[in-house]
mmCIF file of C-alpha atoms in Angstrom:
data_model
loop_
_atom_site.group_PDB
_atom_site.id
_atom_site.type_symbol
_atom_site.label_atom_id
_atom_site.label_comp_id
_atom_site.label_asym_id
_atom_site.label_seq_id
_atom_site.Cartn_x
_atom_site.Cartn_y
_atom_site.Cartn_z
ATOM 1 C CA UNK A 1 -88.060 34.903 166.176
ATOM 2 C CA UNK A 2 -87.257 38.348 164.264
ATOM 3 C CA UNK A 3 -83.217 37.945 164.691
ATOM 4 C CA UNK A 4 -83.871 34.523 163.195
ATOM 5 C CA UNK A 5 -87.036 35.694 160.780
ATOM 6 C CA UNK A 6 -88.938 33.159 161.589
ATOM 7 C CA UNK A 7 -92.366 33.002 159.620
ATOM 8 C CA UNK A 8 -96.048 31.739 159.212
ATOM 9 C CA UNK A 9 -96.651 29.982 155.509
ATOM 10 C CA UNK A 10 -100.360 31.229 154.432
ATOM 11 C CA UNK A 11 -100.837 28.722 151.174
ATOM 12 C CA UNK A 12 -99.336 31.979 148.712
ATOM 13 C CA UNK A 13 -96.182 32.019 148.034
ATOM 14 C CA UNK A 14 -96.242 30.124 144.647
ATOM 15 C CA UNK A 15 -98.750 33.481 143.100
ATOM 16 C CA UNK A 16 -96.493 35.295 145.646
ATOM 17 C CA UNK A 17 -93.214 34.675 143.696
ATOM 18 C CA UNK A 18 -95.853 34.368 140.130
ATOM 19 C CA UNK A 19 -96.880 38.322 140.943
ATOM 20 C CA UNK A 20 -92.641 38.996 141.428
ATOM 21 C CA UNK A 21 -91.653 37.804 137.783
ATOM 22 C CA UNK A 22 -91.108 34.027 138.730
ATOM 23 C CA UNK A 23 -92.045 31.283 136.218
ATOM 24 C CA UNK A 24 -93.239 27.783 136.980
ATOM 25 C CA UNK A 25 -90.256 26.352 135.880
ATOM 26 C CA UNK A 26 -87.855 28.364 138.135
ATOM 27 C CA UNK A 27 -90.730 28.043 141.770
ATOM 28 C CA UNK A 28 -90.755 24.573 141.195
ATOM 29 C CA UNK A 29 -86.308 24.201 141.270
ATOM 30 C CA UNK A 30 -86.372 26.565 144.451
ATOM 31 C CA UNK A 31 -88.038 23.372 145.634
ATOM 32 C CA UNK A 32 -90.829 25.321 147.367
ATOM 33 C CA UNK A 33 -92.806 24.341 145.226
ATOM 34 C CA UNK A 34 -94.342 20.931 144.027
ATOM 35 C CA UNK A 35 -96.997 19.808 141.401
ATOM 36 C CA UNK A 36 -100.715 18.930 142.327
ATOM 37 C CA UNK A 37 -102.408 16.602 139.909
ATOM 38 C CA UNK A 38 -106.765 17.372 139.825
ATOM 39 C CA UNK A 39 -109.396 17.479 136.916
ATOM 40 C CA UNK A 40 -106.617 16.109 134.634
ATOM 41 C CA UNK A 41 -104.737 19.433 135.076
ATOM 42 C CA UNK A 42 -101.219 19.957 136.520
ATOM 43 C CA UNK A 43 -100.852 22.809 138.670
ATOM 44 C CA UNK A 44 -98.471 24.171 141.145
ATOM 45 C CA UNK A 45 -99.031 24.598 144.941
ATOM 46 C CA UNK A 46 -96.853 25.467 147.968
ATOM 47 C CA UNK A 47 -94.783 22.783 149.246
ATOM 48 C CA UNK A 48 -94.556 23.029 152.491
ATOM 49 C CA UNK A 49 -98.282 22.562 154.245
ATOM 50 C CA UNK A 50 -100.751 26.270 155.369
ATOM 51 C CA UNK A 51 -100.701 27.168 158.804
ATOM 52 C CA UNK A 52 -97.264 26.027 160.061
ATOM 53 C CA UNK A 53 -94.223 27.514 161.162
ATOM 54 C CA UNK A 54 -91.455 28.377 159.490
ATOM 55 C CA UNK A 55 -87.554 28.714 160.201
ATOM 56 C CA UNK A 56 -85.569 30.289 157.768
ATOM 57 C CA UNK A 57 -81.858 28.664 157.844
ATOM 58 C CA UNK A 58 -79.511 32.048 156.806
ATOM 59 C CA UNK A 59 -75.907 32.070 156.220
ATOM 60 C CA UNK A 60 -74.670 36.183 155.703
ATOM 61 C CA UNK A 61 -77.239 36.707 152.964
ATOM 62 C CA UNK A 62 -78.150 32.833 151.652
ATOM 63 C CA UNK A 63 -81.011 30.685 152.825
ATOM 64 C CA UNK A 64 -79.555 27.201 153.013
ATOM 65 C CA UNK A 65 -82.716 25.205 154.060
ATOM 66 C CA UNK A 66 -86.509 25.699 155.412
ATOM 67 C CA UNK A 67 -87.727 23.797 158.431
ATOM 68 C CA UNK A 68 -91.084 23.882 159.584
ATOM 69 C CA UNK A 69 -93.444 23.524 163.232
ATOM 70 C CA UNK A 70 -96.575 22.614 163.310
ATOM 71 C CA UNK A 71 -98.766 23.447 166.710
ATOM 72 C CA UNK A 72 -101.005 20.613 165.836
ATOM 73 C CA UNK A 73 -98.186 18.104 165.285
ATOM 74 C CA UNK A 74 -99.517 17.063 161.908
ATOM 75 C CA UNK A 75 -96.453 17.730 159.720
ATOM 76 C CA UNK A 76 -92.875 16.704 160.339
ATOM 77 C CA UNK A 77 -91.217 17.115 157.478
ATOM 78 C CA UNK A 78 -88.146 20.026 156.296
ATOM 79 C CA UNK A 79 -86.860 20.866 152.484
ATOM 80 C CA UNK A 80 -85.702 17.941 150.416
ATOM 81 C CA UNK A 81 -81.987 17.305 150.775
ATOM 82 C CA UNK A 82 -81.861 17.765 146.867
ATOM 83 C CA UNK A 83 -83.549 21.001 147.598
ATOM 84 C CA UNK A 84 -80.928 22.461 150.216
ATOM 85 C CA UNK A 85 -77.308 23.822 149.450
ATOM 86 C CA UNK A 86 -74.826 21.869 150.224
ATOM 87 C CA UNK A 87 -73.301 23.965 152.553
ATOM 88 C CA UNK A 88 -75.941 23.671 155.129
ATOM 89 C CA UNK A 89 -75.116 21.756 158.459
ATOM 90 C CA UNK A 90 -76.560 23.231 161.318
ATOM 91 C CA UNK A 91 -79.333 25.848 162.046
ATOM 92 C CA UNK A 92 -77.404 28.346 162.571
ATOM 93 C CA UNK A 93 -74.101 26.812 161.860
ATOM 94 C CA UNK A 94 -72.494 30.483 161.004
ATOM 95 C CA UNK A 95 -71.495 30.370 165.068
ATOM 96 C CA UNK A 96 -69.511 27.583 164.284
ATOM 97 C CA UNK A 97 -66.944 29.708 163.048
ATOM 98 C CA UNK A 98 -67.373 32.587 165.224
ATOM 99 C CA UNK A 99 -67.258 31.433 169.029
ATOM 100 C CA UNK A 100 -64.502 29.021 170.886
ATOM 101 C CA UNK A 101 -67.439 26.976 172.619
ATOM 102 C CA UNK A 102 -70.680 25.673 171.112
ATOM 103 C CA UNK A 103 -74.151 24.094 172.791
ATOM 104 C CA UNK A 104 -75.755 21.578 170.372
ATOM 105 C CA UNK A 105 -79.077 21.116 170.407
ATOM 106 C CA UNK A 106 -81.878 19.075 168.552
ATOM 107 C CA UNK A 107 -84.279 21.174 167.652
ATOM 108 C CA UNK A 108 -85.853 25.224 166.443
ATOM 109 C CA UNK A 109 -87.821 26.034 169.578
ATOM 110 C CA UNK A 110 -84.676 24.431 171.835
ATOM 111 C CA UNK A 111 -82.717 26.564 169.855
ATOM 112 C CA UNK A 112 -84.785 29.935 169.721
ATOM 113 C CA UNK A 113 -85.491 29.983 173.709
ATOM 114 C CA UNK A 114 -81.115 29.712 174.294
ATOM 115 C CA UNK A 115 -81.389 32.516 171.916
ATOM 116 C CA UNK A 116 -83.457 34.300 174.323
ATOM 117 C CA UNK A 117 -81.803 33.886 176.622
ATOM 118 C CA UNK A 118 -78.811 35.864 175.082
ATOM 119 C CA UNK A 119 -76.630 32.851 174.060
ATOM 120 C CA UNK A 120 -75.575 33.176 170.526
ATOM 121 C CA UNK A 121 -73.295 30.283 170.552
ATOM 122 C CA UNK A 122 -75.957 27.740 169.955
ATOM 123 C CA UNK A 123 -76.421 25.433 167.036
ATOM 124 C CA UNK A 124 -79.396 22.753 166.279
ATOM 125 C CA UNK A 125 -79.471 19.342 164.723
ATOM 126 C CA UNK A 126 -83.408 19.416 163.586
ATOM 127 C CA UNK A 127 -83.816 15.802 163.813
ATOM 128 C CA UNK A 128 -81.149 12.555 164.120
ATOM 129 C CA UNK A 129 -77.162 13.479 163.942
ATOM 130 C CA UNK A 130 -76.335 13.013 160.797
ATOM 131 C CA UNK A 131 -72.665 11.241 159.067
ATOM 132 C CA UNK A 132 -72.142 14.847 157.789
ATOM 133 C CA UNK A 133 -72.714 16.473 161.135
ATOM 134 C CA UNK A 134 -70.915 14.378 163.230
ATOM 135 C CA UNK A 135 -67.772 14.890 160.449
ATOM 136 C CA UNK A 136 -68.113 19.315 160.959
ATOM 137 C CA UNK A 137 -67.793 18.539 164.340
ATOM 138 C CA UNK A 138 -65.415 16.257 164.324
ATOM 139 C CA UNK A 139 -63.603 19.606 162.670
ATOM 140 C CA UNK A 140 -64.730 21.933 164.657
ATOM 141 C CA UNK A 141 -63.837 20.106 168.001
ATOM 142 C CA UNK A 142 -60.581 19.810 167.545
ATOM 143 C CA UNK A 143 -59.515 23.072 168.788
ATOM 144 C CA UNK A 144 -63.241 24.082 170.719
ATOM 145 C CA UNK A 145 -65.503 22.722 173.341
ATOM 146 C CA UNK A 146 -68.760 21.077 172.567
ATOM 147 C CA UNK A 147 -71.469 21.051 174.981
ATOM 148 C CA UNK A 148 -74.530 18.573 174.241
ATOM 149 C CA UNK A 149 -77.648 19.588 175.736
ATOM 150 C CA UNK A 150 -80.276 17.285 174.288
ATOM 151 C CA UNK A 151 -83.804 15.991 175.232
ATOM 152 C CA UNK A 152 -84.397 14.189 178.639
ATOM 153 C CA UNK A 153 -86.054 10.876 175.843
ATOM 154 C CA UNK A 154 -84.472 7.716 175.037
ATOM 155 C CA UNK A 155 -83.654 9.237 171.830
ATOM 156 C CA UNK A 156 -82.230 12.221 173.165
ATOM 157 C CA UNK A 157 -80.077 9.800 175.227
ATOM 158 C CA UNK A 158 -78.742 7.893 172.235
ATOM 159 C CA UNK A 159 -78.053 11.000 170.097
ATOM 160 C CA UNK A 160 -75.583 11.007 173.254
ATOM 161 C CA UNK A 161 -74.142 8.235 172.813
ATOM 162 C CA UNK A 162 -73.903 8.492 169.002
ATOM 163 C CA UNK A 163 -71.718 11.890 168.990
ATOM 164 C CA UNK A 164 -69.633 10.895 171.754
ATOM 165 C CA UNK A 165 -68.540 7.861 170.222
ATOM 166 C CA UNK A 166 -68.202 9.594 166.115
ATOM 167 C CA UNK A 167 -65.853 12.228 168.793
ATOM 168 C CA UNK A 168 -63.754 10.004 170.665
ATOM 169 C CA UNK A 169 -61.001 12.758 172.377
ATOM 170 C CA UNK A 170 -62.907 15.788 171.111
ATOM 171 C CA UNK A 171 -63.289 18.126 173.907
ATOM 172 C CA UNK A 172 -67.240 17.003 174.569
ATOM 173 C CA UNK A 173 -69.093 18.114 177.656
ATOM 174 C CA UNK A 174 -73.288 16.927 178.629
ATOM 175 C CA UNK A 175 -75.374 18.875 180.072
ATOM 176 C CA UNK A 176 -77.878 17.387 182.806
ATOM 177 C CA UNK A 177 -81.213 18.835 183.496
ATOM 178 C CA UNK A 178 -83.873 17.271 185.769
ATOM 179 C CA UNK A 179 -85.408 14.521 183.320
ATOM 180 C CA UNK A 180 -88.946 16.457 184.651
ATOM 181 C CA UNK A 181 -88.283 18.100 181.681
ATOM 182 C CA UNK A 182 -88.479 16.635 178.580
ATOM 183 C CA UNK A 183 -85.999 18.986 176.408
ATOM 184 C CA UNK A 184 -84.295 22.523 176.661
ATOM 185 C CA UNK A 185 -87.106 24.954 175.537
ATOM 186 C CA UNK A 186 -89.580 23.823 177.990
ATOM 187 C CA UNK A 187 -86.611 23.607 180.762
ATOM 188 C CA UNK A 188 -85.726 27.263 179.600
ATOM 189 C CA UNK A 189 -89.297 28.334 179.733
ATOM 190 C CA UNK A 190 -90.007 27.602 183.242
ATOM 191 C CA UNK A 191 -87.199 28.447 184.429
ATOM 192 C CA UNK A 192 -88.323 31.471 186.650
ATOM 193 C CA UNK A 193 -84.726 33.556 187.131
ATOM 194 C CA UNK A 194 -81.842 34.412 184.674
ATOM 195 C CA UNK A 195 -82.133 32.008 182.076
ATOM 196 C CA UNK A 196 -78.407 33.384 181.083
ATOM 197 C CA UNK A 197 -76.782 32.526 184.192
ATOM 198 C CA UNK A 198 -78.595 29.096 184.926
ATOM 199 C CA UNK A 199 -77.549 28.081 181.075
ATOM 200 C CA UNK A 200 -74.116 28.899 182.471
ATOM 201 C CA UNK A 201 -74.212 26.771 185.352
ATOM 202 C CA UNK A 202 -75.612 23.974 183.279
ATOM 203 C CA UNK A 203 -72.137 24.658 181.559
ATOM 204 C CA UNK A 204 -70.128 24.366 184.234
ATOM 205 C CA UNK A 205 -71.503 21.689 185.844
ATOM 206 C CA UNK A 206 -71.918 19.569 182.273
ATOM 207 C CA UNK A 207 -70.033 16.660 182.776
ATOM 208 C CA UNK A 208 -67.347 13.518 180.205
ATOM 209 C CA UNK A 209 -69.439 11.255 178.863
ATOM 210 C CA UNK A 210 -67.972 8.616 181.065
ATOM 211 C CA UNK A 211 -69.389 10.456 183.532
ATOM 212 C CA UNK A 212 -72.565 10.861 182.281
ATOM 213 C CA UNK A 213 -72.803 7.404 181.501
ATOM 214 C CA UNK A 214 -72.905 6.087 184.859
ATOM 215 C CA UNK A 215 -75.079 8.336 186.008
ATOM 216 C CA UNK A 216 -77.749 7.099 183.632
ATOM 217 C CA UNK A 217 -77.011 3.416 184.326
ATOM 218 C CA UNK A 218 -77.182 5.098 188.670
ATOM 219 C CA UNK A 219 -80.922 5.255 187.206
ATOM 220 C CA UNK A 220 -81.904 1.817 186.467
ATOM 221 C CA UNK A 221 -83.265 0.176 189.213
ATOM 222 C CA UNK A 222 -81.803 -3.072 190.405
ATOM 223 C CA UNK A 223 -78.219 -3.829 191.019
ATOM 224 C CA UNK A 224 -78.283 -6.654 188.523
ATOM 225 C CA UNK A 225 -79.227 -4.113 185.598
ATOM 226 C CA UNK A 226 -77.382 -1.618 186.398
ATOM 227 C CA UNK A 227 -74.499 -4.150 186.623
ATOM 228 C CA UNK A 228 -75.275 -5.374 183.037
ATOM 229 C CA UNK A 229 -75.677 -1.508 181.889
ATOM 230 C CA UNK A 230 -71.683 -1.054 182.830
ATOM 231 C CA UNK A 231 -70.445 -4.024 180.975
ATOM 232 C CA UNK A 232 -73.071 -4.003 177.751
ATOM 233 C CA UNK A 233 -71.611 0.571 178.107
ATOM 234 C CA UNK A 234 -68.268 -1.462 178.480
ATOM 235 C CA UNK A 235 -67.554 0.719 181.646
ATOM 236 C CA UNK A 236 -64.933 -0.909 183.019
ATOM 237 C CA UNK A 237 -63.037 -1.787 179.863
ATOM 238 C CA UNK A 238 -63.072 2.500 180.042
ATOM 239 C CA UNK A 239 -62.166 2.864 182.814
ATOM 240 C CA UNK A 240 -59.173 -0.088 182.861
ATOM 241 C CA UNK A 241 -57.654 1.727 180.421
ATOM 242 C CA UNK A 242 -56.846 4.876 182.202
ATOM 243 C CA UNK A 243 -53.867 6.038 184.246
ATOM 244 C CA UNK A 244 -53.988 4.902 187.789
ATOM 245 C CA UNK A 245 -54.815 8.635 188.829
ATOM 246 C CA UNK A 246 -58.018 8.396 187.103
ATOM 247 C CA UNK A 247 -59.063 5.279 187.980
ATOM 248 C CA UNK A 248 -58.847 6.207 191.804
ATOM 249 C CA UNK A 249 -61.876 8.758 190.662
ATOM 250 C CA UNK A 250 -63.620 6.481 188.821
#
């Protein structure tokens, strides 16, 4: 929390900025305030509601973006795209330039738990992978390795498919973990042992996309369902295009 300068909103940011000498035009232009009308009077209020965790996305000395987590799960929003720096791509994105391999997770809590395990080479998508994020990863993966450690729900699995489809022929491995855990954050927090060693073990046992997809299909209940999925996800086609030695493995 200290390293990433995670905060807590108190509803008083607009007034604080005014005390610091900023005028209404500057405060509104920051994206951190919005106009609220009441009793025929317009006034500025904080863009982020009171009592949520707030995450500044910092690169060097600049805050590129803000996202939040509501403990009551009522609010799910972030700084509008027009109010972010154009350079924003990921949470903790400076790791892309520092390391030869990267672990990509979905949310803020996942990323913070990985950092707590003393592993710094991690980035967060913060929502569904966007086209500009996939393009950034395409550039990154040309010479480096990417590990996807996403949520165990259907959305997370579809994100894996979307990323791997966009980054064909890239150095991607998928980290798998028991489906009794909903996400990496829960897995790390409940792990009783050396979390850093455990994450390294998960990386060592990570699989390529085709193997991951076959493992997912194996979880289907009936032979008919599995056969249909193998055809629908074009597993037979992928294997047919391989050299003989690879075909034998699969």
